[in-house]
Amino acid sequence: MKHLAKQTGILLFWLAVWQVVAWLVGRPIFLVGPLETVQAFFRLLGQAAFWQSVVSSLGRIGTGFVLAFSLGLLCGAGAYAWPLFGEWIAPVVTMIRTIPVASFVILALIWTGADGLALVISFLVVFPMIYLHTLAGLQAADVQLLEMAEVFRIRFFPKVWHIYRPALAPYLISACKTALGMCWKSGVAAEVIGTPDHSIGEKLYMAKIFFSTDELFAWTAVVILLSGLFERLVLYVLERLMGEDSRKNRSKDAAGERKG
Amino acid sequence: MALAIHDFGKSYGGVPVFRHVELLLEEGGVYCLRAPSGAGKTTLLRILMGLERPDEGWVEGLKGRQVSAVFQEDRLCPALNAAENIRLANPGCSREALHRELLELLWEDSLAKPISTFSGGMRRRVSLLRALLSPGELLLFDEPFNGLDDQSRQAAVDYVKKKRNGRTLLFTTHHPEEAEALRARCVIWVESLKTWRLER
């Protein structure tokens, strides 16, 4: 409770600083305060075009993320199981990681047009991260337990679930935390360059053209909000899938301690 | 079927650990490897477990047979409880039977807890239970009673006697009384020849 009060206090302090600076500047084109931003935000909420943009950007960036996550996981597992596959795919992964996102944006515009842009960019940003962390996580699996599994002839799925999954979980969750923020930032940046119809990027671009700084701020808040919600959702699902055992055992522990 | 080891040799980085090992382990026999550290006890067991290959020699009577092991380390999944760890190695074991067996070496209130909360001695007992309750026909135990106090060591030795069910057992130990308690024939180390042989 005390912690919450402190955090709220700090937040209110910086919001106040922002508002005071906005008043001192006195030019809404350069800087709008939190009040104007909130006003613009609620104005947007009432527009059908707002929801259309939110849904379409969320759909594209989210689809890119899910595809990259699935394929990254699959390829990472493949590279672990067959090192030759890992060596074969390594140049592609290195290429995706080193080529600047801006170059990919232009290429993607040429290849897929503006519509598929955010999906492609979000995919390209997320895939290498998930791939590399999956591979590293699987390689971190306990060799002693793997030998034990071999001697006792433990079957494939129990082995994956009880030996590989606990090793992979921290790697995959940390990769997701980074990748989720990155895919939203680069996905929206790509939309600003490509301005596909009915997208958040297009709206940001329009805000720039019409000098409506309050809408620029409001859309920025929308992106932060969406990215935060998407991150929470993905991490929730992932942690449930990956960390179920540890949670179950923690509660059992606590019960045991109370009894004893 | 007896287990016959012929002309086994193993070296690491050009330094021989053992060589020309000839051993015949009769079906259902209990054998104890006794030697100072560094004589390759663990290496010999690891070869029989199929985790390493000998540089020379071959073994008869092992092909197609499942092995059950107590490793030098406990090698249990830390997030799982004792029963879950054992069922991982032996999914066919019924819950009720397993519960009874667990109570032979552990206390009721420890059974729901994950292995990560267990003491060293408790973990040792779980890995011993896992090995004995698994269907392996050949039992290979690397210092199975290590880390147990006198009382639980006695209980563990008795449990091995009871649950071996006529299976061949080869184990390592530093304590002669463990070999005696299990009426094991000793396989001894001959330092001058760097080899193992059955004690007469």
Short mmCIF file of C-alpha atoms in Angstrom, two decimals:
data_model
loop_
_atom_site.label_atom_id
_atom_site.label_comp_id
_atom_site.label_asym_id
_atom_site.label_seq_id
_atom_site.Cartn_x
_atom_site.Cartn_y
_atom_site.Cartn_z
CA MET A 1 0.00 0.00 0.00
CA LYS A 2 2.79 2.34 0.98
CA HIS A 3 4.64 1.32 -2.17
CA LEU A 4 1.59 2.07 -4.31
CA ALA A 5 1.20 5.51 -2.75
CA LYS A 6 4.86 6.29 -3.43
CA GLN A 7 4.59 5.15 -7.05
CA THR A 8 1.42 7.21 -7.60
CA GLY A 9 3.11 10.21 -6.05
CA ILE A 10 6.10 9.94 -8.37
CA LEU A 11 3.82 9.51 -11.40
CA LEU A 12 1.72 12.55 -10.45
CA PHE A 13 4.88 14.59 -9.95
CA TRP A 14 6.12 13.92 -13.50
CA LEU A 15 2.67 14.47 -15.00
CA ALA A 16 2.62 17.84 -13.23
CA VAL A 17 6.08 18.69 -14.58
CA TRP A 18 4.88 17.76 -18.08
CA GLN A 19 1.77 19.97 -17.69
CA VAL A 20 3.76 22.94 -16.34
CA VAL A 21 6.33 22.67 -19.15
CA ALA A 22 3.48 22.54 -21.68
CA TRP A 23 1.98 25.71 -20.19
CA LEU A 24 5.35 27.46 -20.15
CA VAL A 25 5.99 26.56 -23.81
CA GLY A 26 2.48 27.78 -24.59
CA ARG A 27 2.53 26.41 -28.16
CA PRO A 28 0.36 23.26 -28.55
CA ILE A 29 2.09 22.52 -31.85
CA PHE A 30 5.36 21.86 -30.03
CA LEU A 31 4.12 20.30 -26.85
CA VAL A 32 0.72 19.41 -25.44
CA GLY A 33 0.17 18.60 -21.79
CA PRO A 34 -1.34 15.46 -20.28
CA LEU A 35 -4.78 17.09 -20.07
CA GLU A 36 -4.91 17.84 -23.81
CA THR A 37 -3.58 14.35 -24.52
CA VAL A 38 -6.34 12.76 -22.48
CA GLN A 39 -8.91 14.98 -24.21
CA ALA A 40 -7.59 13.96 -27.63
CA PHE A 41 -7.59 10.34 -26.53
CA PHE A 42 -11.27 10.40 -25.57
CA ARG A 43 -12.10 12.27 -28.77
CA LEU A 44 -10.44 9.44 -30.73
CA LEU A 45 -12.26 6.76 -28.76
CA GLY A 46 -15.56 7.95 -30.22
CA GLN A 47 -14.43 7.56 -33.81
CA ALA A 48 -15.01 4.38 -35.82
CA ALA A 49 -11.73 5.00 -37.70
CA PHE A 50 -9.85 4.77 -34.39
CA TRP A 51 -11.06 1.27 -33.67
CA GLN A 52 -10.48 0.23 -37.27
CA SER A 53 -6.85 1.35 -37.05
CA VAL A 54 -6.32 -0.29 -33.69
CA VAL A 55 -7.74 -3.60 -34.84
CA SER A 56 -5.84 -3.65 -38.11
CA SER A 57 -2.45 -2.71 -36.58
CA LEU A 58 -2.94 -5.08 -33.67
CA GLY A 59 -3.89 -7.83 -36.11
CA ARG A 60 -0.85 -7.33 -38.33
CA ILE A 61 1.73 -6.88 -35.60
CA GLY A 62 0.19 -9.66 -33.51
CA THR A 63 0.08 -12.07 -36.44
CA GLY A 64 3.72 -11.27 -37.25
CA PHE A 65 4.65 -11.97 -33.66
CA VAL A 66 2.76 -15.25 -33.41
CA LEU A 67 4.18 -16.51 -36.72
CA ALA A 68 7.71 -15.51 -35.73
CA PHE A 69 7.30 -17.07 -32.30
CA SER A 70 6.07 -20.38 -33.71
CA LEU A 71 8.65 -20.59 -36.47
CA GLY A 72 11.46 -19.40 -34.17
CA LEU A 73 10.57 -22.07 -31.64
CA LEU A 74 10.38 -24.74 -34.33
CA CYS A 75 13.65 -23.73 -36.02
CA GLY A 76 15.41 -23.36 -32.66
CA ALA A 77 14.34 -26.88 -31.69
CA GLY A 78 15.38 -28.11 -35.15
CA ALA A 79 18.81 -26.51 -34.82
CA TYR A 80 19.22 -28.17 -31.42
CA ALA A 81 18.20 -31.59 -32.68
CA TRP A 82 20.14 -31.38 -35.96
CA PRO A 83 23.23 -29.15 -35.65
CA LEU A 84 23.63 -29.26 -39.42
CA PHE A 85 20.27 -27.54 -39.77
CA GLY A 86 21.49 -24.91 -37.30
CA GLU A 87 24.62 -24.26 -39.35
CA TRP A 88 22.54 -24.12 -42.50
CA ILE A 89 20.10 -21.56 -41.15
CA ALA A 90 22.72 -19.49 -39.26
CA PRO A 91 23.58 -17.11 -42.17
CA VAL A 92 19.88 -16.33 -42.67
CA VAL A 93 19.42 -15.52 -38.99
CA THR A 94 22.57 -13.39 -38.92
CA MET A 95 21.37 -11.56 -42.02
CA ILE A 96 17.96 -10.82 -40.52
CA ARG A 97 19.60 -9.60 -37.31
CA THR A 98 22.14 -7.30 -38.96
CA ILE A 99 20.16 -5.71 -41.81
CA PRO A 100 18.67 -2.41 -40.55
CA VAL A 101 14.90 -2.46 -40.07
CA ALA A 102 14.62 0.61 -42.34
CA SER A 103 16.05 -1.38 -45.27
CA PHE A 104 13.62 -4.19 -44.62
CA VAL A 105 10.77 -1.68 -44.57
CA ILE A 106 11.63 -0.48 -48.08
CA LEU A 107 12.14 -4.05 -49.31
CA ALA A 108 8.87 -5.20 -47.75
CA LEU A 109 7.08 -2.25 -49.36
CA ILE A 110 8.36 -3.40 -52.73
CA TRP A 111 7.58 -7.07 -52.11
CA THR A 112 4.29 -7.05 -50.22
CA GLY A 113 3.05 -3.48 -50.49
CA ALA A 114 1.97 -1.39 -47.53
CA ASP A 115 -0.70 -3.82 -46.32
CA GLY A 116 1.57 -6.65 -45.23
CA LEU A 117 4.31 -4.33 -44.05
CA ALA A 118 3.81 -4.34 -40.28
CA LEU A 119 3.36 -8.11 -40.28
CA VAL A 120 6.62 -8.69 -42.18
CA ILE A 121 8.57 -6.26 -40.00
CA SER A 122 7.20 -7.61 -36.76
CA PHE A 123 8.07 -11.12 -37.97
CA LEU A 124 11.62 -10.17 -38.93
CA VAL A 125 12.28 -8.44 -35.62
CA VAL A 126 10.92 -11.27 -33.47
CA PHE A 127 12.08 -14.39 -35.33
CA PRO A 128 15.85 -14.19 -34.64
CA MET A 129 15.31 -13.44 -30.96
CA ILE A 130 13.01 -16.41 -30.40
CA TYR A 131 15.19 -18.67 -32.53
CA LEU A 132 18.43 -17.85 -30.71
CA HIS A 133 16.91 -18.00 -27.23
CA THR A 134 15.17 -21.29 -27.96
CA LEU A 135 18.45 -22.80 -29.09
CA ALA A 136 20.32 -21.42 -26.06
CA GLY A 137 17.59 -22.59 -23.68
CA LEU A 138 17.58 -26.14 -25.05
CA GLN A 139 21.37 -26.25 -24.91
CA ALA A 140 21.13 -25.23 -21.25
CA ALA A 141 19.14 -28.38 -20.41
CA ASP A 142 20.77 -30.39 -17.62
CA VAL A 143 23.11 -32.94 -19.25
CA GLN A 144 22.98 -35.16 -16.16
CA LEU A 145 19.20 -35.37 -16.35
CA LEU A 146 19.38 -36.08 -20.07
CA GLU A 147 21.74 -38.98 -19.40
CA MET A 148 19.39 -40.21 -16.70
CA ALA A 149 16.53 -40.07 -19.23
CA GLU A 150 18.62 -42.07 -21.69
CA VAL A 151 19.47 -44.79 -19.15
CA PHE A 152 15.87 -45.11 -17.93
CA ARG A 153 14.56 -44.87 -21.51
CA ILE A 154 12.21 -42.01 -20.68
CA ARG A 155 9.94 -41.32 -23.61
CA PHE A 156 10.09 -38.25 -25.83
CA PHE A 157 7.21 -36.17 -24.47
CA PRO A 158 7.87 -36.64 -20.74
CA LYS A 159 11.51 -35.83 -21.44
CA VAL A 160 10.60 -32.64 -23.30
CA TRP A 161 8.13 -31.62 -20.61
CA HIS A 162 10.15 -32.35 -17.50
CA ILE A 163 13.74 -31.77 -18.62
CA TYR A 164 13.77 -29.43 -21.63
CA ARG A 165 10.80 -27.23 -20.69
CA PRO A 166 12.18 -26.03 -17.31
CA ALA A 167 15.51 -25.20 -19.00
CA LEU A 168 13.84 -23.41 -21.89
CA ALA A 169 11.28 -21.40 -19.90
CA PRO A 170 13.49 -18.57 -18.54
CA TYR A 171 15.16 -18.09 -21.94
CA LEU A 172 11.88 -18.00 -23.83
CA ILE A 173 10.18 -15.66 -21.38
CA SER A 174 13.07 -13.20 -21.40
CA ALA A 175 13.21 -13.33 -25.22
CA CYS A 176 9.48 -12.61 -25.37
CA LYS A 177 9.75 -9.64 -23.04
CA THR A 178 12.30 -8.01 -25.35
CA ALA A 179 10.64 -9.12 -28.58
CA LEU A 180 7.17 -7.88 -27.61
CA GLY A 181 8.35 -4.30 -27.09
CA MET A 182 10.50 -4.36 -30.20
CA CYS A 183 7.82 -5.68 -32.54
CA TRP A 184 5.43 -2.87 -31.59
CA LYS A 185 8.02 -0.12 -31.92
CA SER A 186 9.33 -1.32 -35.27
CA GLY A 187 5.90 -2.37 -36.54
CA VAL A 188 4.43 1.10 -35.96
CA ALA A 189 7.59 2.78 -37.32
CA ALA A 190 7.19 0.70 -40.49
CA GLU A 191 3.56 1.80 -40.77
CA VAL A 192 4.62 5.45 -40.52
CA ILE A 193 6.95 4.91 -43.48
CA GLY A 194 4.55 2.81 -45.54
CA THR A 195 1.30 4.46 -44.32
CA PRO A 196 -1.00 1.49 -45.03
CA ASP A 197 -4.70 2.49 -44.93
CA HIS A 198 -6.41 2.29 -41.54
CA SER A 199 -3.30 1.76 -39.45
CA ILE A 200 -1.87 3.40 -36.35
CA GLY A 201 1.21 4.40 -38.37
CA GLU A 202 -0.98 6.19 -40.90
CA LYS A 203 -2.74 8.08 -38.11
CA LEU A 204 0.59 9.13 -36.61
CA TYR A 205 1.70 10.33 -40.02
CA MET A 206 -1.53 12.30 -40.45
CA ALA A 207 -1.04 13.87 -37.05
CA LYS A 208 2.35 15.08 -38.25
CA ILE A 209 0.95 16.49 -41.51
CA PHE A 210 -1.87 18.36 -39.76
CA PHE A 211 0.32 19.50 -36.83
CA SER A 212 -2.18 17.90 -34.44
CA THR A 213 0.34 17.26 -31.73
CA ASP A 214 -2.40 16.30 -29.25
CA GLU A 215 -3.43 13.41 -31.50
CA LEU A 216 0.20 12.42 -31.96
CA PHE A 217 0.51 12.18 -28.18
CA ALA A 218 -2.81 10.35 -27.87
CA TRP A 219 -1.81 7.79 -30.53
CA THR A 220 1.53 7.32 -28.81
CA ALA A 221 -0.34 6.55 -25.61
CA VAL A 222 -2.50 4.11 -27.56
CA VAL A 223 0.59 2.28 -28.86
CA ILE A 224 2.06 2.08 -25.35
CA LEU A 225 -1.24 0.79 -24.00
CA LEU A 226 -1.70 -1.80 -26.74
CA SER A 227 1.86 -2.99 -26.52
CA GLY A 228 1.56 -3.28 -22.72
CA LEU A 229 -1.70 -5.23 -22.92
CA PHE A 230 -0.38 -7.51 -25.66
CA GLU A 231 2.76 -8.15 -23.61
CA ARG A 232 0.74 -9.00 -20.50
CA LEU A 233 -1.47 -11.37 -22.47
CA VAL A 234 1.39 -13.20 -24.21
CA LEU A 235 3.47 -13.47 -21.04
CA TYR A 236 0.47 -14.68 -19.07
CA VAL A 237 -0.21 -17.46 -21.57
CA LEU A 238 3.48 -18.33 -21.83
CA GLU A 239 4.08 -18.42 -18.10
CA ARG A 240 1.03 -20.59 -17.60
CA LEU A 241 2.33 -23.00 -20.22
CA MET A 242 5.96 -22.98 -19.15
CA GLY A 243 5.95 -22.40 -15.43
CA GLU A 244 2.93 -24.30 -14.24
CA ASP A 245 4.95 -26.80 -12.22
CA SER A 246 6.91 -24.29 -10.24
CA ARG A 247 3.77 -22.43 -9.26
CA LYS A 248 1.99 -25.63 -8.29
CA ASN A 249 4.94 -26.74 -6.23
CA ARG A 250 5.33 -23.40 -4.52
CA SER A 251 1.78 -23.56 -3.23
CA LYS A 252 2.27 -27.19 -2.16
CA ASP A 253 5.40 -26.09 -0.34
CA ALA A 254 3.62 -23.39 1.51
CA ALA A 255 0.87 -25.84 2.50
CA GLY A 256 3.48 -28.32 3.74
CA GLU A 257 5.24 -25.69 5.79
CA ARG A 258 2.01 -24.59 7.44
CA LYS A 259 1.23 -28.18 8.37
CA GLY A 260 4.74 -28.77 9.75
CA MET B 1 22.17 -64.29 -18.85
CA ALA B 2 25.60 -63.58 -17.44
CA LEU B 3 27.39 -60.34 -18.20
CA ALA B 4 30.83 -60.87 -19.67
CA ILE B 5 33.27 -58.00 -20.05
CA HIS B 6 36.15 -58.73 -22.39
CA ASP B 7 39.41 -56.82 -22.60
CA PHE B 8 37.93 -53.47 -21.60
CA GLY B 9 40.22 -50.49 -21.84
CA LYS B 10 39.58 -46.78 -21.46
CA SER B 11 41.89 -43.80 -21.45
CA TYR B 12 41.44 -40.06 -21.21
CA GLY B 13 43.84 -37.80 -23.05
CA GLY B 14 46.23 -40.68 -23.66
CA VAL B 15 46.37 -41.64 -19.97
CA PRO B 16 44.89 -45.11 -19.42
CA VAL B 17 42.24 -45.33 -16.70
CA PHE B 18 42.06 -49.13 -16.86
CA ARG B 19 43.00 -51.80 -19.37
CA HIS B 20 42.54 -55.51 -20.14
CA VAL B 21 39.55 -55.80 -17.82
CA GLU B 22 38.08 -59.32 -17.92
CA LEU B 23 35.02 -59.81 -15.72
CA LEU B 24 32.24 -62.35 -15.64
CA LEU B 25 29.23 -61.22 -13.64
CA GLU B 26 26.85 -64.11 -13.13
CA GLU B 27 23.12 -63.63 -13.56
CA GLY B 28 21.56 -62.58 -10.27
CA GLY B 29 24.91 -61.95 -8.57
CA VAL B 30 25.78 -59.02 -6.34
CA TYR B 31 29.12 -57.40 -7.07
CA CYS B 32 30.89 -54.54 -5.45
CA LEU B 33 33.56 -52.37 -7.08
CA ARG B 34 36.05 -51.30 -4.42
CA ALA B 35 38.97 -49.05 -5.21
CA PRO B 36 40.53 -45.71 -4.39
CA SER B 37 39.26 -42.66 -6.27
CA GLY B 38 40.50 -42.31 -9.82
CA ALA B 39 40.46 -46.02 -10.63
CA GLY B 40 37.60 -45.53 -13.06
CA LYS B 41 34.74 -47.04 -11.05
CA THR B 42 32.29 -44.46 -12.38
CA THR B 43 33.72 -44.81 -15.90
CA LEU B 44 33.20 -48.56 -15.86
CA LEU B 45 29.59 -48.11 -14.74
CA ARG B 46 28.98 -45.39 -17.34
CA ILE B 47 30.19 -47.71 -20.09
CA LEU B 48 27.79 -50.42 -18.91
CA MET B 49 25.00 -47.82 -18.79
CA GLY B 50 25.68 -47.06 -22.44
CA LEU B 51 26.74 -43.47 -21.75
CA GLU B 52 30.34 -43.99 -22.82
CA ARG B 53 32.15 -46.36 -25.12
CA PRO B 54 35.24 -48.33 -24.17
CA ASP B 55 38.36 -47.61 -26.24
CA GLU B 56 38.96 -51.35 -26.42
CA GLY B 57 37.01 -54.47 -25.67
CA TRP B 58 33.42 -55.53 -25.79
CA VAL B 59 30.68 -56.79 -23.53
CA GLU B 60 28.38 -59.78 -23.87
CA GLY B 61 24.93 -60.11 -22.38
CA LEU B 62 24.01 -56.43 -22.28
CA LYS B 63 22.37 -55.94 -25.66
CA GLY B 64 18.67 -55.18 -25.53
CA ARG B 65 18.54 -55.33 -21.71
CA GLN B 66 17.35 -52.36 -19.78
CA VAL B 67 19.59 -50.93 -17.12
CA SER B 68 18.55 -49.26 -13.88
CA ALA B 69 20.93 -46.80 -12.31
CA VAL B 70 21.78 -44.84 -9.22
CA PHE B 71 24.16 -42.17 -10.42
CA GLN B 72 26.89 -40.63 -8.34
CA GLU B 73 24.77 -37.47 -8.35
CA ASP B 74 21.07 -37.84 -7.58
CA ARG B 75 19.82 -36.64 -10.98
CA LEU B 76 16.23 -35.95 -9.96
CA CYS B 77 13.94 -33.34 -11.51
CA PRO B 78 13.91 -30.59 -8.85
CA ALA B 79 10.37 -29.35 -9.49
CA LEU B 80 8.76 -32.79 -9.26
CA ASN B 81 7.95 -34.66 -6.05
CA ALA B 82 9.36 -38.10 -5.25
CA ALA B 83 6.52 -40.09 -6.81
CA GLU B 84 6.55 -37.99 -9.99
CA ASN B 85 10.29 -38.51 -10.35
CA ILE B 86 9.91 -42.25 -10.02
CA ARG B 87 6.94 -42.44 -12.36
CA LEU B 88 8.96 -40.57 -14.95
CA ALA B 89 11.36 -43.51 -15.07
CA ASN B 90 8.62 -46.10 -14.60
CA PRO B 91 5.23 -44.87 -15.84
CA GLY B 92 3.75 -48.34 -15.33
CA CYS B 93 4.08 -48.17 -11.54
CA SER B 94 0.63 -47.85 -9.91
CA ARG B 95 0.06 -44.91 -7.57
CA GLU B 96 -1.00 -47.00 -4.58
CA ALA B 97 1.94 -49.41 -4.85
CA LEU B 98 4.32 -46.50 -5.28
CA HIS B 99 2.93 -44.74 -2.23
CA ARG B 100 3.57 -47.86 -0.13
CA GLU B 101 7.12 -48.17 -1.42
CA LEU B 102 7.89 -44.50 -0.78
CA LEU B 103 6.87 -44.89 2.85
CA GLU B 104 9.53 -47.57 3.29
CA LEU B 105 12.24 -44.91 3.02
CA LEU B 106 10.49 -41.52 3.37
CA TRP B 107 7.95 -39.90 5.66
CA GLU B 108 4.37 -39.23 4.64
CA ASP B 109 4.59 -35.45 5.00
CA SER B 110 7.53 -35.21 2.56
CA LEU B 111 5.73 -36.94 -0.30
CA ALA B 112 3.91 -33.94 -1.75
CA LYS B 113 6.96 -31.69 -1.66
CA PRO B 114 9.21 -31.09 -4.65
CA ILE B 115 12.66 -32.65 -4.61
CA SER B 116 14.22 -29.17 -4.47
CA THR B 117 13.15 -28.98 -0.81
CA PHE B 118 14.69 -32.38 0.07
CA SER B 119 17.91 -32.86 2.03
CA GLY B 120 20.82 -34.72 0.42
CA GLY B 121 19.99 -37.94 2.24
CA MET B 122 16.34 -37.82 1.19
CA ARG B 123 17.31 -37.27 -2.44
CA ARG B 124 19.66 -40.23 -2.25
CA ARG B 125 16.83 -42.41 -1.02
CA VAL B 126 14.55 -41.24 -3.84
CA SER B 127 17.16 -42.05 -6.47
CA LEU B 128 17.61 -45.47 -4.88
CA LEU B 129 13.83 -46.03 -4.93
CA ARG B 130 13.68 -44.93 -8.56
CA ALA B 131 16.36 -47.41 -9.57
CA LEU B 132 14.89 -50.34 -7.64
CA LEU B 133 11.30 -49.70 -8.75
CA SER B 134 12.24 -49.40 -12.43
CA PRO B 135 12.02 -52.45 -14.63
CA GLY B 136 15.77 -52.51 -15.43
CA GLU B 137 17.22 -56.02 -15.38
CA LEU B 138 20.74 -54.93 -14.54
CA LEU B 139 21.25 -52.66 -11.53
CA LEU B 140 24.24 -50.32 -11.68
CA PHE B 141 24.61 -48.23 -8.52
CA ASP B 142 27.35 -45.65 -8.06
CA GLU B 143 27.89 -45.12 -4.33
CA PRO B 144 24.19 -45.70 -3.63
CA PHE B 145 24.38 -45.17 0.15
CA ASN B 146 26.49 -42.03 0.03
CA GLY B 147 25.27 -39.21 2.24
CA LEU B 148 23.02 -41.42 4.38
CA ASP B 149 23.36 -41.53 8.16
CA ASP B 150 23.84 -44.92 9.86
CA GLN B 151 20.18 -45.50 10.53
CA SER B 152 18.87 -44.70 7.06
CA ARG B 153 21.86 -46.49 5.52
CA GLN B 154 20.74 -49.68 7.26
CA ALA B 155 17.16 -49.15 6.05
CA ALA B 156 18.41 -48.51 2.50
CA VAL B 157 20.62 -51.62 2.50
CA ASP B 158 17.67 -53.72 3.73
CA TYR B 159 15.47 -52.19 1.06
CA VAL B 160 17.97 -53.08 -1.67
CA LYS B 161 18.04 -56.68 -0.41
CA LYS B 162 14.27 -56.83 -0.45
CA LYS B 163 13.69 -55.18 -3.82
CA ARG B 164 16.57 -56.54 -5.87
CA ASN B 165 14.35 -59.47 -6.89
CA GLY B 166 17.18 -61.60 -8.13
CA ARG B 167 18.52 -58.99 -10.51
CA THR B 168 22.26 -58.62 -11.09
CA LEU B 169 23.66 -55.74 -9.03
CA LEU B 170 26.99 -54.03 -9.53
CA PHE B 171 27.72 -51.16 -7.16
CA THR B 172 30.60 -49.05 -5.99
CA THR B 173 31.39 -48.10 -2.42
CA HIS B 174 34.15 -46.95 -0.10
CA HIS B 175 32.68 -48.86 2.84
CA PRO B 176 33.51 -52.58 3.20
CA GLU B 177 30.57 -53.09 5.57
CA GLU B 178 28.12 -52.24 2.76
CA ALA B 179 29.61 -54.99 0.62
CA GLU B 180 29.35 -57.40 3.54
CA ALA B 181 25.79 -56.42 4.32
CA LEU B 182 24.75 -57.15 0.74
CA ARG B 183 26.91 -60.30 0.63
CA ALA B 184 28.60 -58.93 -2.46
CA ARG B 185 31.54 -60.45 -4.25
CA CYS B 186 34.18 -57.80 -4.55
CA VAL B 187 35.74 -56.64 -7.77
CA ILE B 188 39.09 -55.22 -6.73
CA TRP B 189 41.55 -52.88 -8.31
CA VAL B 190 45.05 -54.07 -9.19
CA GLU B 191 47.06 -50.88 -9.35
CA SER B 192 50.20 -52.48 -10.85
CA LEU B 193 48.22 -53.78 -13.84
CA LYS B 194 45.69 -50.94 -13.89
CA THR B 195 42.91 -53.45 -14.11
CA TRP B 196 39.89 -54.84 -12.26
CA ARG B 197 39.50 -58.47 -11.25
CA LEU B 198 37.15 -60.53 -9.14
CA GLU B 199 38.40 -61.23 -5.65
CA ARG B 200 38.96 -64.95 -5.13
#
